[in-house]
Amino acid sequence: MKKRENFFFTFFIFLLISIFILGIAKSGLIGSALGFAENLLEPVGETVSGLTNAVFGINENEKLKKLESENRNLQKKIVELRSLDRENNALRDQFKTQYPKSANLLPAKIVGAQNFIPNVTVPDVFLLDKGVKDGVKTEQGVIFENNLVGKVIKTSVNMSLVDVLTNKNFSFTAKTSKTQAQGVIKGNGNNEMIFDNVLLSEKLEDSDIILTKGDLNINSLGLPPNLIVGKIVSVDKKPSSLFQTAKIQSLLDFTKLETVFVVVQN
Amino acid sequence: MKILFLCFAFLIAVFFEGAVISVPLVLDFILVYYVFERKAWIFALAFILGLILDIFHLRLLGATSIFFAVFIFIITLYERKFEIKTTAFVLFFSFIGSLIFLFIFKYNYVLQQALISSLIAILIFKIFGRIERKNC
């Protein structure tokens, strides 16, 4: 009986503490403490995420090399140099791209990419290493070259959470590049989107590129127009339906992204 | 040996769930650990792990801790009615717990992930059982 009372007492104590922390977190009073904790955990998350990508992405040749004990240190250095090289290429490619302007872009590393099965299913959200102190705000678009990656949905002092555009919770207006047919993109999970609410009178063609229509609000937050969303892989047009739909696939491989860019100014 | 394994396992679970996968690994570990140990300080562990997960996922701090605390409390209520140190109990509660967790925190593939989570919980249960038998 005493043991049971001890359990109830402990449960209530921790429940009250959790509710108290929830309350002060909602009021925003623990911003700096949270920022400190994020700084501690962010490198851990980045390391775990990077290790998982390395393990799942490793090919047979690299497996053989790593098994040779005398090449182990050299291999580690090669991986580090390649990582730096990829980051430089991503930055170089981004700043060659004319739109959006490079001055309006903030590079951010993906430190967390939760998904059902790593490297098989596409992540639904990305955790970036930039937050409020770097100028990131909710509703800002996230891109790679001029391809849309997603939208910032939550921010904290040092990090931000991005809904990937194939996430089922994500939808936005878009248009086709050839015929300017307008509709709504809805995430369908696992690297697929549906281009919905397109009038039957509009023409949709396979392999046509879908662009964002732009949904900037009065504070210039939102998705800029004319960013590449993906390409049409199939069209579903039934005369009996009100609208026609199309399946869209992104041109990006979200499982391979390491650096993305937040559109901080429009 | 047991304590070391536990510390290592919980750390791996929280960092994997924080950065790599969306299956509620920590929930499974907490459930299985409580089934074996039934100590009140599981609430403290659940509280800390919940806070770490909230920081990783940018959720409202304390939300996951509240869920874990309530989850363990519900298990303590069933403790008197059922034999909880069984595969069936772990399977059922990990499935239901994961389902509700994934639904509340708006994950995708809720049913599939809950199924995988319950299978992982069974695996952890078997491993814990083996370690306990070796230590006896």
XYZ file of C-alpha atoms in Angstrom, chain B residues 62-127:
66
model
C 6.712 19.330 -21.159
C 4.153 17.907 -23.607
C 5.924 14.567 -24.108
C 6.752 14.330 -20.381
C 3.060 14.681 -19.536
C 2.178 11.950 -22.021
C 4.822 9.574 -20.646
C 3.762 10.234 -17.030
C 0.091 9.586 -17.779
C 0.991 6.476 -19.811
C 2.996 4.942 -16.966
C 0.270 5.892 -14.487
C -2.336 4.057 -16.552
C -0.078 0.982 -16.595
C 0.184 1.126 -12.787
C -3.614 1.062 -12.632
C -3.706 -2.108 -14.717
C -0.899 -3.681 -12.713
C -3.325 -5.045 -10.134
C -5.748 -6.462 -12.683
C -3.356 -8.138 -15.117
C -0.023 -9.854 -15.102
C 1.936 -7.113 -16.881
C 5.225 -8.964 -17.344
C 3.907 -10.813 -20.390
C 4.417 -10.490 -24.147
C 0.713 -9.929 -24.750
C 0.538 -7.016 -22.314
C 3.654 -5.351 -23.736
C 2.406 -5.850 -27.296
C -1.024 -4.413 -26.584
C 0.071 -1.445 -24.513
C 2.971 -0.502 -26.759
C 0.628 -0.593 -29.763
C -2.082 1.494 -28.080
C 0.425 3.861 -26.492
C 2.277 4.393 -29.764
C -0.975 4.857 -31.676
C -2.164 7.576 -29.313
C 1.303 9.188 -29.137
C 1.665 9.335 -32.928
C -1.890 10.627 -33.319
C -1.565 13.353 -30.667
C 1.752 14.629 -32.004
C 0.518 14.515 -35.618
C 2.849 12.002 -37.194
C 2.168 10.300 -40.521
C 1.878 6.527 -41.070
C 0.319 6.225 -37.607
C -0.922 2.644 -37.883
C 2.210 1.284 -39.552
C 4.514 2.985 -37.067
C 2.427 1.770 -34.120
C 2.734 -1.809 -35.433
C 6.515 -1.489 -35.862
C 6.742 0.105 -32.424
C 4.921 -2.797 -30.790
C 7.235 -5.298 -32.522
C 10.267 -3.334 -31.303
C 8.759 -3.345 -27.794
C 8.504 -7.137 -27.918
C 12.139 -7.372 -29.014
C 13.239 -5.091 -26.160
C 11.085 -7.138 -23.751
C 12.814 -10.358 -24.830
C 16.273 -8.780 -24.512
